[in-house]
Tab-separated table of C-alpha atoms in Angstrom:
chain	number	residue	atom	x	y	z
B	1	MET	CA	7.217	-10.583	-0.764
B	2	ALA	CA	5.490	-11.872	-3.887
B	3	MET	CA	2.436	-14.081	-3.556
B	4	HIS	CA	-0.148	-15.418	-5.943
B	5	LEU	CA	-3.737	-14.654	-5.008
B	6	SER	CA	-5.728	-17.757	-4.255
B	7	PHE	CA	-8.840	-15.915	-3.109
B	8	PHE	CA	-10.286	-12.430	-2.958
B	9	SER	CA	-11.432	-12.052	0.623
B	10	SER	CA	-11.155	-8.848	2.571
B	11	PHE	CA	-8.235	-6.795	1.324
B	12	PHE	CA	-7.199	-3.651	-0.435
B	13	LEU	CA	-6.173	-4.409	-4.012
B	14	ILE	CA	-4.287	-2.433	-6.615
B	15	PHE	CA	-4.278	-3.561	-10.229
B	16	ILE	CA	-1.788	-2.059	-12.637
B	17	ILE	CA	-3.095	-2.283	-16.149
B	18	ILE	CA	-0.304	-1.600	-18.589
B	19	SER	CA	-1.424	-0.373	-21.977
B	20	SER	CA	-0.067	-2.313	-24.922
B	21	ALA	CA	-1.486	-0.068	-27.655
B	22	VAL	CA	1.820	1.752	-28.095
B	23	LYS	CA	5.360	0.833	-27.216
B	24	LEU	CA	5.421	-0.088	-23.540
B	25	SER	CA	8.238	2.327	-22.755
B	26	GLU	CA	6.274	5.262	-24.190
B	27	SER	CA	2.790	4.714	-22.739
B	28	ALA	CA	1.223	5.850	-19.489
B	29	ARG	CA	0.300	3.195	-16.966
B	30	VAL	CA	-3.293	2.761	-15.883
B	31	PHE	CA	-3.801	2.090	-12.169
B	32	THR	CA	-7.087	0.578	-11.042
B	33	ILE	CA	-7.369	0.802	-7.264
B	34	ILE	CA	-10.003	-1.487	-5.763
B	35	ASN	CA	-11.228	-1.574	-2.176
B	36	ASP	CA	-12.087	-5.221	-1.626
B	37	CYS	CA	-12.319	-4.693	2.149
B	38	GLN	CA	-15.498	-4.675	4.161
B	39	GLU	CA	-14.609	-1.238	5.547
B	40	PRO	CA	-13.919	2.138	3.925
B	41	VAL	CA	-10.307	2.737	2.869
B	42	TRP	CA	-8.732	6.090	2.058
B	43	PRO	CA	-5.884	5.364	-0.389
B	44	GLY	CA	-2.871	7.595	0.053
B	45	VAL	CA	-0.536	8.241	-2.865
B	46	THR	CA	2.748	10.096	-2.965
B	47	PRO	CA	3.475	11.891	-5.173
B	48	GLY	CA	-0.220	12.188	-5.858
B	49	ASP	CA	-0.598	14.781	-8.614
B	50	ASN	CA	-2.056	12.190	-11.019
B	51	PHE	CA	-4.023	10.400	-8.285
B	52	ASN	CA	-6.738	12.857	-7.238
B	53	GLY	CA	-4.235	14.968	-5.321
B	54	GLY	CA	-2.865	12.057	-3.306
B	55	GLY	CA	-5.874	10.921	-1.301
B	56	PHE	CA	-9.524	9.960	-1.617
B	57	LEU	CA	-12.209	7.689	-0.151
B	58	LEU	CA	-13.046	4.239	-1.497
B	59	LYS	CA	-16.094	2.612	0.077
B	60	PRO	CA	-16.261	-1.204	0.164
B	61	GLY	CA	-16.348	-2.515	-3.412
B	62	GLN	CA	-15.507	0.849	-5.010
B	63	THR	CA	-12.864	1.320	-7.702
B	64	SER	CA	-10.908	4.338	-8.978
B	65	VAL	CA	-8.843	4.508	-12.163
B	66	PHE	CA	-5.828	6.796	-12.719
B	67	ASN	CA	-3.164	7.319	-15.366
B	68	ALA	CA	0.423	7.593	-14.146
B	69	PRO	CA	3.068	9.062	-16.450
B	70	ILE	CA	6.239	7.277	-17.468
B	71	GLY	CA	8.929	8.028	-14.923
B	72	TRP	CA	6.503	8.187	-11.987
B	73	SER	CA	7.971	6.687	-8.855
B	74	GLY	CA	5.949	6.546	-5.687
B	75	ARG	CA	3.940	4.761	-3.033
B	76	ILE	CA	0.315	3.781	-2.592
B	77	TRP	CA	-1.116	2.608	0.719
B	78	GLY	CA	-4.485	2.291	2.403
B	79	ARG	CA	-5.507	4.464	5.341
B	80	THR	CA	-8.112	3.262	7.817
B	81	GLY	CA	-10.261	4.734	10.557
B	82	CYS	CA	-10.283	8.158	8.929
B	83	SER	CA	-12.505	11.104	9.725
B	84	PHE	CA	-12.491	14.184	7.490
B	85	ASP	CA	-14.753	17.230	7.552
B	86	LYS	CA	-16.399	18.803	4.477
B	87	ASP	CA	-13.158	20.674	3.739
B	88	GLY	CA	-11.094	17.470	3.767
B	89	VAL	CA	-9.421	18.223	7.112
B	90	GLY	CA	-8.978	15.351	9.546
B	91	SER	CA	-6.850	12.320	10.313
B	92	CYS	CA	-6.672	8.512	10.155
B	93	GLN	CA	-5.962	5.776	12.702
B	94	THR	CA	-3.490	4.051	10.346
B	95	GLY	CA	-1.442	5.315	7.412
B	96	ASN	CA	-2.075	8.967	8.310
B	97	CYS	CA	-0.280	11.421	6.021
B	98	GLY	CA	-1.061	14.778	7.578
B	99	PRO	CA	-4.155	16.815	8.378
B	100	SER	CA	-5.763	16.491	4.936
B	101	ILE	CA	-7.504	13.843	2.853
B	102	LYS	CA	-4.919	14.711	0.166
B	103	CYS	CA	-1.517	13.287	1.120
B	104	SER	CA	1.486	15.555	0.751
B	105	GLY	CA	3.944	12.975	2.107
B	106	SER	CA	4.320	9.329	2.997
B	107	GLY	CA	1.976	7.619	5.404
B	108	LYS	CA	2.866	7.271	9.052
B	109	PRO	CA	3.818	3.717	10.033
B	110	PRO	CA	2.434	1.203	10.458
B	111	ALA	CA	1.179	0.955	6.890
B	112	THR	CA	1.376	-1.697	4.181
B	113	LEU	CA	3.024	-0.070	1.138
B	114	ALA	CA	2.890	-0.692	-2.600
B	115	GLU	CA	5.995	0.860	-4.203
B	116	PHE	CA	6.397	1.622	-7.909
B	117	THR	CA	9.004	2.862	-10.374
B	118	LEU	CA	7.612	3.261	-13.889
B	119	ALA	CA	10.416	2.989	-16.395
B	120	SER	CA	11.445	0.391	-18.907
B	121	PRO	CA	10.984	-2.087	-17.291
B	122	ASP	CA	8.574	-1.134	-14.505
B	123	PHE	CA	9.286	-2.255	-10.938
B	124	TYR	CA	6.772	-2.791	-8.147
B	125	ASP	CA	6.632	-4.456	-4.760
B	126	VAL	CA	4.570	-4.626	-1.594
B	127	SER	CA	6.541	-3.813	1.536
B	128	LEU	CA	5.910	-4.443	5.219
B	129	VAL	CA	9.068	-2.614	6.286
B	130	ASP	CA	6.845	0.116	7.790
B	131	GLY	CA	4.534	-2.418	9.425
B	132	PHE	CA	1.112	-3.706	8.383
B	133	ASN	CA	-2.357	-2.194	8.422
B	134	LEU	CA	-4.217	-3.836	5.528
B	135	PRO	CA	-3.800	-6.810	3.218
B	136	LEU	CA	-2.642	-5.386	-0.121
B	137	SER	CA	-1.808	-6.932	-3.496
B	138	VAL	CA	-0.554	-5.599	-6.812
B	139	LYS	CA	-1.351	-7.405	-10.035
B	140	ALA	CA	0.018	-6.335	-13.424
B	141	ILE	CA	-2.204	-6.936	-16.432
B	142	ASN	CA	-0.985	-6.979	-20.062
B	143	GLY	CA	2.629	-6.548	-18.967
B	144	LYS	CA	5.710	-8.204	-20.411
B	145	GLY	CA	8.398	-10.044	-18.489
B	146	ASN	CA	8.054	-11.117	-14.852
B	147	CYS	CA	4.653	-9.703	-13.941
B	148	SER	CA	4.037	-11.728	-10.799
B	149	THR	CA	1.372	-10.725	-8.335
B	150	ALA	CA	3.074	-9.109	-5.343
B	151	GLY	CA	1.551	-8.641	-1.970
B	152	CYS	CA	0.362	-9.839	1.351
B	153	ASP	CA	-3.212	-11.044	1.001
B	154	GLY	CA	-3.546	-12.397	4.548
B	155	ASP	CA	-4.687	-10.291	7.474
B	156	LEU	CA	-1.634	-10.148	9.766
B	157	ARG	CA	-3.535	-8.122	12.370
B	158	ARG	CA	-5.099	-11.344	13.658
B	159	ASP	CA	-1.706	-12.813	14.632
B	160	CYS	CA	0.163	-9.614	15.530
B	161	PRO	CA	2.289	-10.088	18.678
B	162	SER	CA	0.952	-7.957	21.522
B	163	GLU	CA	4.164	-5.898	21.773
B	164	LEU	CA	3.731	-4.845	18.100
B	165	ALA	CA	-0.053	-4.389	18.068
B	166	VAL	CA	-1.702	-0.991	17.581
B	167	LYS	CA	-5.140	-1.143	19.161
B	168	SER	CA	-8.281	0.941	18.988
B	169	ASN	CA	-11.297	0.099	21.152
B	170	GLY	CA	-9.646	-3.222	22.054
B	171	LYS	CA	-9.239	-4.273	18.405
B	172	THR	CA	-5.854	-4.604	16.653
B	173	VAL	CA	-5.958	-2.099	13.763
B	174	ALA	CA	-2.293	-2.400	12.710
B	175	CYS	CA	0.934	-4.230	13.454
B	176	ARG	CA	4.147	-2.215	13.900
B	177	SER	CA	7.480	-3.431	12.557
B	178	ALA	CA	9.954	-4.915	15.035
B	179	CYS	CA	12.480	-2.238	13.990
B	180	ASP	CA	10.014	0.523	14.832
B	181	VAL	CA	9.296	-0.976	18.272
B	182	PHE	CA	12.688	-2.326	19.409
B	183	ASN	CA	15.086	-0.176	17.297
B	184	THR	CA	17.924	-2.729	17.385
B	185	ASP	CA	20.471	-3.543	14.682
B	186	GLU	CA	19.078	-7.068	14.367
B	187	TYR	CA	15.505	-5.941	13.671
B	188	CYS	CA	16.510	-2.884	11.627
B	189	CYS	CA	19.019	-4.729	9.372
B	190	ARG	CA	21.885	-2.381	10.190
B	191	GLY	CA	25.354	-2.623	11.771
B	192	ASN	CA	26.457	-6.275	11.941
B	193	TYR	CA	23.056	-7.230	10.498
B	194	GLY	CA	23.274	-4.871	7.522
B	195	ASN	CA	24.230	-7.488	4.930
B	196	PRO	CA	22.484	-10.501	3.354
B	197	SER	CA	24.620	-13.127	5.127
B	198	THR	CA	23.460	-12.077	8.605
């Protein structure tokens, strides 16, 4: 779902700054990951070789910048409610990707995902197919072609139906997908519902 940002309230934001100094198809892409939330976020990235090993902490207002090579295809998501020891061992309430701060695989649903394929042209989207845990937007800067802002900048946790809500201490921390909860063809877009007309 692509949306234009009308305000910068409390959400996790990823900017993709595309270098225009050399031919677009030959240059690395610069990712600026911004935590615009009022809580700490631990971005998870897979594959994460060029992104601090696939996981790191961003305190409210913090930013990290990474270069991704041409041909990189992967996911970036925010993890919340994390606790890691001095060796980076621990877990997260949402978006968990294993027992380490460095993600070696995709985040556990529910998690809002930013998905990328860097080629010529680049493709990106924000997906809620695995549920929702944080508002997240992707904005391309200095790109060519359709470089719309993609994302979900509203906090869906506030309106999450009770049967989909993931709670911690009485507070909704994430919203599961209907497919994940009910596992029916209708909600999972499969069987008779596996085509655009239905």
